[in-house]
CSV table of C-alpha atoms in Angstrom, one decimal:
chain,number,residue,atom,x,y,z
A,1,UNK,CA,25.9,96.5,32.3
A,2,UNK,CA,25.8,93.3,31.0
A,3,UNK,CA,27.7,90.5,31.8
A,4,UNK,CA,29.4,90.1,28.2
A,5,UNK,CA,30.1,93.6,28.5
A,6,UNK,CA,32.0,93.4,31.6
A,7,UNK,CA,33.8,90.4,29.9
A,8,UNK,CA,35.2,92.4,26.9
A,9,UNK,CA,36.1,95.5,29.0
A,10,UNK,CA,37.8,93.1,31.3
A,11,UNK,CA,40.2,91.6,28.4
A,12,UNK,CA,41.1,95.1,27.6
A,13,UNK,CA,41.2,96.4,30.7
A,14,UNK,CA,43.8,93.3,31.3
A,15,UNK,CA,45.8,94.2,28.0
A,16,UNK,CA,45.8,97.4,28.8
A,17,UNK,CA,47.6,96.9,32.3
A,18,UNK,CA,50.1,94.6,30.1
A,19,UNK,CA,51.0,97.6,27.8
A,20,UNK,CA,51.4,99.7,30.9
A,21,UNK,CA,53.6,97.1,32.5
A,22,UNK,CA,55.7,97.3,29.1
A,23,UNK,CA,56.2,100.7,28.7
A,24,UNK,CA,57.0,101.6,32.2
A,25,UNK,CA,58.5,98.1,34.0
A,26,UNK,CA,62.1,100.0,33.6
A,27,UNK,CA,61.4,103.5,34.6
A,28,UNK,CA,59.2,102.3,37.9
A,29,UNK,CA,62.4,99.9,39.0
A,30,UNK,CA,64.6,102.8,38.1
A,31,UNK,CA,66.1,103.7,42.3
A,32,UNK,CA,67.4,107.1,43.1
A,33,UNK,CA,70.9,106.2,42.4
A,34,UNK,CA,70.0,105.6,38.8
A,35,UNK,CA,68.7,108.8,38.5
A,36,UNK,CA,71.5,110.4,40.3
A,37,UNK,CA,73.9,108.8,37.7
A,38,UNK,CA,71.8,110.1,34.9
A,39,UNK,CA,71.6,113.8,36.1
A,40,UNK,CA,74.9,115.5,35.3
A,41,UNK,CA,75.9,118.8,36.1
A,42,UNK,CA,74.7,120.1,32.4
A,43,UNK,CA,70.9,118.4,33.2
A,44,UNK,CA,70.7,119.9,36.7
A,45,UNK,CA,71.9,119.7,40.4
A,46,UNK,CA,70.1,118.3,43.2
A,47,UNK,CA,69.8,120.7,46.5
A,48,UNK,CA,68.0,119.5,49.7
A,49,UNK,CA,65.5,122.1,51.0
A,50,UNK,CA,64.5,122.7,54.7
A,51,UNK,CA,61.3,124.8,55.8
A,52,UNK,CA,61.9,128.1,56.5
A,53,UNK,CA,62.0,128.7,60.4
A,54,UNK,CA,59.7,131.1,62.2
A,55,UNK,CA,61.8,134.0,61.7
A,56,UNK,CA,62.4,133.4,57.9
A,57,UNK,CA,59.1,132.9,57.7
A,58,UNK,CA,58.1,136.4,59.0
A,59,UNK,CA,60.8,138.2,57.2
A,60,UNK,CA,58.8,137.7,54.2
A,61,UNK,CA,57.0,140.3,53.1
A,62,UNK,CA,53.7,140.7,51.0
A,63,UNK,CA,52.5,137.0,50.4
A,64,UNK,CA,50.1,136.7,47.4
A,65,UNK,CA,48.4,133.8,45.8
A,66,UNK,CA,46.6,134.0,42.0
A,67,UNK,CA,44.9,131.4,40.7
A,68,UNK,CA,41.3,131.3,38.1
A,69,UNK,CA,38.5,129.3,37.7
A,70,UNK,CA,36.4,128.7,34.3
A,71,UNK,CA,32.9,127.3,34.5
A,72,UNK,CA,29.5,127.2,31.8
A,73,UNK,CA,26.3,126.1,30.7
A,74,UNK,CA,25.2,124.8,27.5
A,75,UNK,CA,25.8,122.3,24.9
A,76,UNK,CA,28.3,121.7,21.4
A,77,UNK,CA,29.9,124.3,19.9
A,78,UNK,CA,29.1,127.1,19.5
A,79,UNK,CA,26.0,127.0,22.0
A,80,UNK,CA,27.6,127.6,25.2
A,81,UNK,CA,28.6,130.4,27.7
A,82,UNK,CA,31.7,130.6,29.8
A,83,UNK,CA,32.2,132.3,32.8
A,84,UNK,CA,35.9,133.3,33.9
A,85,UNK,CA,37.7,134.6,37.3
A,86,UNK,CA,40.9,135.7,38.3
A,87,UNK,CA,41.8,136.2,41.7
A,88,UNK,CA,44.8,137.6,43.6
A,89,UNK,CA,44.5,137.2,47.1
A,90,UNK,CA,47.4,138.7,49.7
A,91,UNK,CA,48.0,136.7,53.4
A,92,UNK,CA,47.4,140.5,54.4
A,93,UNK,CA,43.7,141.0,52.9
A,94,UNK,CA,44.3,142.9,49.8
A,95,UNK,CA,41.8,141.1,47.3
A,96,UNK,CA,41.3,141.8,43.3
A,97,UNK,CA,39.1,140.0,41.3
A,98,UNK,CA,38.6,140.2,37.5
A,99,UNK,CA,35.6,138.7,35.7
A,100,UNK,CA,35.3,137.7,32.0
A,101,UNK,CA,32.6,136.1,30.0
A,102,UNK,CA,33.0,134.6,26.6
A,103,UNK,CA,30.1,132.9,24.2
A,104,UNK,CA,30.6,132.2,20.2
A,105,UNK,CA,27.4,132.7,19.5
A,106,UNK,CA,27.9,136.4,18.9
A,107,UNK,CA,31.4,136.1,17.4
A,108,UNK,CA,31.2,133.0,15.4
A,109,UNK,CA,34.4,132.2,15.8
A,110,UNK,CA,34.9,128.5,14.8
A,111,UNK,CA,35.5,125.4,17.5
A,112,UNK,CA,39.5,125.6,17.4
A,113,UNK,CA,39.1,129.6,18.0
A,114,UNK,CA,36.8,129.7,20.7
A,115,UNK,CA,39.4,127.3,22.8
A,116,UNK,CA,42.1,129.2,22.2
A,117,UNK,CA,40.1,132.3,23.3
A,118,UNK,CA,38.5,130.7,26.3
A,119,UNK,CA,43.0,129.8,27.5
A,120,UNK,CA,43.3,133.3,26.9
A,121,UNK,CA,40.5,134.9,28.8
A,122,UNK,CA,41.4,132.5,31.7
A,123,UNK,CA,45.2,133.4,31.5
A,124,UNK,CA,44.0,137.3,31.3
A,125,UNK,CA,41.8,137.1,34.2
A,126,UNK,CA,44.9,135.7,36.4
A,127,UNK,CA,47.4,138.1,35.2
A,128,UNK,CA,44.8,141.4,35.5
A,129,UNK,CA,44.0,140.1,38.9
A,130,UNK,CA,48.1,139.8,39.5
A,131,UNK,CA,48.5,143.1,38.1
A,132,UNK,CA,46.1,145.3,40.1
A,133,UNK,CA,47.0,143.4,43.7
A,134,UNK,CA,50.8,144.4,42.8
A,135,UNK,CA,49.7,147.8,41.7
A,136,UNK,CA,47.3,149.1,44.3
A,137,UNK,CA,48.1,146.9,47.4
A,138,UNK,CA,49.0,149.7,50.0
A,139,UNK,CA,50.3,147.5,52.5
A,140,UNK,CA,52.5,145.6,50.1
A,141,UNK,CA,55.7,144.7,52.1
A,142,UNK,CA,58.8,143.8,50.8
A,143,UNK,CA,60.2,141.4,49.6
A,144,UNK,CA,56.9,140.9,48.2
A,145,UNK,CA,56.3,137.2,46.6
A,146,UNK,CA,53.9,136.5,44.3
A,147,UNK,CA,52.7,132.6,43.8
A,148,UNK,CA,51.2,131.7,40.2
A,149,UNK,CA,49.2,128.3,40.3
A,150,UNK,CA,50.8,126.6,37.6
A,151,UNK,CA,53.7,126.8,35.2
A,152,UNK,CA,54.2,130.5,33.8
A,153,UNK,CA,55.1,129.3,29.8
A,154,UNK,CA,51.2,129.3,29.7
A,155,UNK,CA,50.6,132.7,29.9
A,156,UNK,CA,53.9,133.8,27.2
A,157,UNK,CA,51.8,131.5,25.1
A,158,UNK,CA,48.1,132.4,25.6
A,159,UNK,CA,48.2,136.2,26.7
A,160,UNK,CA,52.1,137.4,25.7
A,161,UNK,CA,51.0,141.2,26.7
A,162,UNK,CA,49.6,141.0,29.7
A,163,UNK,CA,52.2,138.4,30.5
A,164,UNK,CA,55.0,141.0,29.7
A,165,UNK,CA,53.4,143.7,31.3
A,166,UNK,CA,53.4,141.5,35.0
A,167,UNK,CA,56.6,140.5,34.2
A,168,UNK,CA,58.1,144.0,33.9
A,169,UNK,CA,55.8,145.4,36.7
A,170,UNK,CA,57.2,142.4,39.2
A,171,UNK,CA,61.3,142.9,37.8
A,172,UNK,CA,60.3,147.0,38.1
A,173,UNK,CA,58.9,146.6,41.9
A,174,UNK,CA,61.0,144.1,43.2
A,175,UNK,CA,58.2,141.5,43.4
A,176,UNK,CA,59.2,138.2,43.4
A,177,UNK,CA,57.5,135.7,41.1
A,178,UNK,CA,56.9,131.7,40.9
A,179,UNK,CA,54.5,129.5,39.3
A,180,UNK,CA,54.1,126.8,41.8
A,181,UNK,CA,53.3,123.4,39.6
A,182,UNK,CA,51.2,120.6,40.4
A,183,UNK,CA,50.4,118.9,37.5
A,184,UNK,CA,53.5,118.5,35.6
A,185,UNK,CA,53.3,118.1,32.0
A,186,UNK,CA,56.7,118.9,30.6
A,187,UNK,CA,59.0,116.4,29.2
A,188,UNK,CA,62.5,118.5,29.9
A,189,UNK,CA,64.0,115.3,32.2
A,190,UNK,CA,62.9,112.4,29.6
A,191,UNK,CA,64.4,114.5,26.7
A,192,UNK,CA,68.0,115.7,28.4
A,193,UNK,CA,68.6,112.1,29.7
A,194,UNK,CA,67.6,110.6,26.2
A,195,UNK,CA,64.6,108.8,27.5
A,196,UNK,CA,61.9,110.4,25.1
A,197,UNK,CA,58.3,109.3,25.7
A,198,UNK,CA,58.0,109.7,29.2
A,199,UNK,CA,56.9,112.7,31.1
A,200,UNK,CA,58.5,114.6,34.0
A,201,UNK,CA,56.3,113.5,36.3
A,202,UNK,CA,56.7,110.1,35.2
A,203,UNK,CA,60.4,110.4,35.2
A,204,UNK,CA,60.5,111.8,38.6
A,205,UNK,CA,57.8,110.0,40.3
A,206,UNK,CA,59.3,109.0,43.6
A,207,UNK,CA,63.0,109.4,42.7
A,208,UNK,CA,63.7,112.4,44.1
A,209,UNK,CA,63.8,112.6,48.1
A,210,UNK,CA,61.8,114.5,50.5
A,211,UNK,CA,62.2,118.0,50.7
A,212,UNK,CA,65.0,117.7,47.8
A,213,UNK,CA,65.0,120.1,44.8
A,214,UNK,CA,65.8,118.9,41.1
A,215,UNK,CA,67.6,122.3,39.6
A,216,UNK,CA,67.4,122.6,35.9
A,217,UNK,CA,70.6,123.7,34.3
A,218,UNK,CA,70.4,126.7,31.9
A,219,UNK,CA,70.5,126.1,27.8
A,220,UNK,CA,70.4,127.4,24.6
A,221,UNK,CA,66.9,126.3,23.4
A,222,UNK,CA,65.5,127.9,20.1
A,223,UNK,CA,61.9,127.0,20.6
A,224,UNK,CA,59.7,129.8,20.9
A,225,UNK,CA,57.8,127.9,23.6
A,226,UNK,CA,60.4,126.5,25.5
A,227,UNK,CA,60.9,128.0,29.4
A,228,UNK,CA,64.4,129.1,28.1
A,229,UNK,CA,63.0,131.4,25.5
A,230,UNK,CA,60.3,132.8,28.0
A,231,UNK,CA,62.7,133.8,30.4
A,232,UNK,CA,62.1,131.3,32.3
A,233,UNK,CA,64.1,129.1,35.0
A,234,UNK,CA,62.6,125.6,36.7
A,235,UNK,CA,63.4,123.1,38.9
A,236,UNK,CA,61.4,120.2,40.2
A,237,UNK,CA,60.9,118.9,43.6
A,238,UNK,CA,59.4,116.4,46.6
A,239,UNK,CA,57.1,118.7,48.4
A,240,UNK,CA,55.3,115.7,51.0
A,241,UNK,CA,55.4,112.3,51.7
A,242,UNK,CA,53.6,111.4,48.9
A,243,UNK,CA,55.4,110.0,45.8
A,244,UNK,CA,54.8,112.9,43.3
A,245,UNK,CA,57.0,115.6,42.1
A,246,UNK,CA,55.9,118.7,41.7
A,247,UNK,CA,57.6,121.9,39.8
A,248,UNK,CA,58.1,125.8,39.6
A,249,UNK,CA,58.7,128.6,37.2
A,250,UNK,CA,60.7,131.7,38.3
A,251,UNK,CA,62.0,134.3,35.9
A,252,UNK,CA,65.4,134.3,35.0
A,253,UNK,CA,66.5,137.7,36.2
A,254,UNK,CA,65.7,136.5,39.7
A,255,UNK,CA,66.6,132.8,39.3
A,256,UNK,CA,69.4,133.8,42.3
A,257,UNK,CA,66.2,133.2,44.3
A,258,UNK,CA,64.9,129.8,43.2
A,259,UNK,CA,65.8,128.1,46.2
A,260,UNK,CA,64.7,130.2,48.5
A,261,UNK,CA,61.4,130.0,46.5
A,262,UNK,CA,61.4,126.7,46.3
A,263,UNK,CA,62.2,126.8,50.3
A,264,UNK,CA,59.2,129.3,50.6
A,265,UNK,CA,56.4,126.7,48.9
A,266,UNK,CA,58.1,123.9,50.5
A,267,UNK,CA,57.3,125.3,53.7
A,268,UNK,CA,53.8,126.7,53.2
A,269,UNK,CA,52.8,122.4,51.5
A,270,UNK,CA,51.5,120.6,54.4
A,271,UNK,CA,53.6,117.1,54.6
A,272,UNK,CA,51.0,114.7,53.5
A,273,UNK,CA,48.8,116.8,51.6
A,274,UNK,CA,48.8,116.9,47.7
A,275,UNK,CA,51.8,119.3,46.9
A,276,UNK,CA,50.0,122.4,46.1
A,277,UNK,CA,50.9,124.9,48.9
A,278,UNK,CA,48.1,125.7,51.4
A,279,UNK,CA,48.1,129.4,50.3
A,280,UNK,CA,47.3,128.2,46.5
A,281,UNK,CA,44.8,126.2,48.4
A,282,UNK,CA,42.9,128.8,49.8
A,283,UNK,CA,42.8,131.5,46.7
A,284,UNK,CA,41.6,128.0,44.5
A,285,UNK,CA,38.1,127.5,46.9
A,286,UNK,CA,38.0,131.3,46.9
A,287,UNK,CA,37.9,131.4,43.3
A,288,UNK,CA,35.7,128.2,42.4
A,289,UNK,CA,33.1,128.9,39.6
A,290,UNK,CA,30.7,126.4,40.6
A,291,UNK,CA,27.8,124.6,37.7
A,292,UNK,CA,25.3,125.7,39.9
A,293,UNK,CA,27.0,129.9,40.3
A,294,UNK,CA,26.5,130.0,36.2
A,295,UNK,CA,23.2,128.3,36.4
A,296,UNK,CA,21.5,130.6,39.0
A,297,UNK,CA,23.3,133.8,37.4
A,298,UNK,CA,21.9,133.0,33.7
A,299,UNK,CA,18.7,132.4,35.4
A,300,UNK,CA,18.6,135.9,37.3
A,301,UNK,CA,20.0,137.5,34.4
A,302,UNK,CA,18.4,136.2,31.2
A,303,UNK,CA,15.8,135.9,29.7
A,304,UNK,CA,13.7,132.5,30.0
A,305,UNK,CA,13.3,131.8,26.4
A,306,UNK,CA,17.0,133.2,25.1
A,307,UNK,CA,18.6,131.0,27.5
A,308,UNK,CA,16.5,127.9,26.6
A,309,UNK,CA,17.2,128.3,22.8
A,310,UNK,CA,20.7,129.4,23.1
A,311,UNK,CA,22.1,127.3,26.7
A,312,UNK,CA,20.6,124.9,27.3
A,313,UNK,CA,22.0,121.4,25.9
A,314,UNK,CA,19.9,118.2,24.3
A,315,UNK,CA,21.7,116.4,27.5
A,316,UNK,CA,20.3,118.7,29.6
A,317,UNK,CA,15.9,118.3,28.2
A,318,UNK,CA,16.3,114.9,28.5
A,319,UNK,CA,13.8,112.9,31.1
């Protein structure tokens, strides 16, 4: 790079880090007793969490994990494939796996289609995989729990039947349910305590104590995406030592258990780790879609020429 251009990204880089100091100056100096004086009774409660003891521990029953991985080869719309997998995975063994593939270039759907597709095939693949490991796990014990990786609005938004059908398969069999959240991207906390602009995790970011839960109070909401109108109930805690805040999703007909969910995930996050529990952990490596898996199976199961005219990107002849 050249040495003016390293002066002009530095002048921005520099305003930039003023704008940031602007915007957020009040929210970073905000303590714990500030938040605690902004959260009443109708935002939410606080509850401290301990880790579940040995014996807790072993009284739970089925532990499953399901979590989905999307990789793909080729270049701008709509010459490109993906390559989806969901997979549940049980503490016991039981495994189910479900595989999807998705091009345009046999469907020409437009740009805006093909994404919304490509969330839905990946939210299908998770629930499917959910589905069969509740269904036709032998050894299931109860109380079964099974962990989502990330917020459950998603799939009510981009697979509603499958989504309905777990839902009433879990409520039917007694299965309990949570979406465990790492990356938070709601803005319930900013909007409740009037302080519109700022995300949750923004909001949260090292106000709440370790090992203390943030519990949502119930509303009316009318959106048809809200958490509310899903069915949903959510809280937000301090999972490690780190500064972040993570969240979770349970269903409303078994929001009686949201502590002792949030207890369960709590315990199974390793202290100074990232806040994703270490089960969540293990189904993510497990299902990892790697560059290199879609390039050796296109390889293996296409033809030369129709991959190289169809998959192959201008980024990718280049010497």
């Amino acid at each position: 790079m050249r040495q003016e251009d390293i002066v002009h990204f530095q002048r921005q880089i520099e305003a930039l880090n003023d704008a940031l100091h602007r915007k957020y100056d009040g929210l970073l100096s905000m303590t714990r007793a500030d938040l605690g004086k902004r959260i009443t009774p109708e935002i939410g409660t606080f509850t401290p969490l301990t880790r579940l003891s040995d014996g807790e521990l072993r009284a739970v029953g089925s532990l499953y994990g399901v979590d989905g991985s999307t990789a793909g080869k080729g270049g701008a719309h709509p010459h490109y494939v993906l390559l989806f997998q969901g997979l549940a995975l049980s503490t016991r063994g039981a495994e189910e796996r479900v595989r999807k593939l998705y091009t345009p270039v046999l469907t020409d759907d437009d740009a805006v289609t093909a994404e919304k597709l490509a969330d839905r095939y990946l939210a299908e693949s998770e629930l499917e995989a959910a589905i069969r490991i509740v269904e036709e796990d032998e050894d299931r014990k109860d109380p079964a729990v099974l962990i989502m990786d990330g917020g459950l609005l998603r799939y009510k938004i981009h697979a509603r039947d499958k989504w309905e059908e777990l839902r009433a398969l879990c409520l039917r069999e007694g299965v309990l349910l949570v979406g465990a959240i790492k990356d938070v991207k709601t803005r319930e906390i900013a909007s409740r305590t009037g302080k519109e602009g700022f995300y949750d995790r923004e909001f949260l970011a090292g106000k709440l104590d370790y090992g203390e839960l943030l519990l949502l109070a119930e509303r009316d909401e009318e959106d048809a995406e809200s958490k509310e109108s899903a069915g949903l109930r959510s809280g937000f805690y301090r999972p490690s030592k780190r500064w972040e805040v993570v969240g979770l999703d349970v269903l409303e007909e078994q929001a009686d258990r949201l502590v002792s969910l949030a207890r369960l995930l709590f315990t199974l996050t390793p202290q100074r780790g990232r806040g994703v529990p270490y089960w969540i952990d293990v189904v993510d490596k497990r299902a990892k879609i790697s560059p290199r898996d879609v390039e050796m199976l296109l390889e293996e199961g296409m033809d030369r020429d129709l991959m190289e005219r169809f998959f192959v990107s201008e980024r990718e002849r280049r010497v």
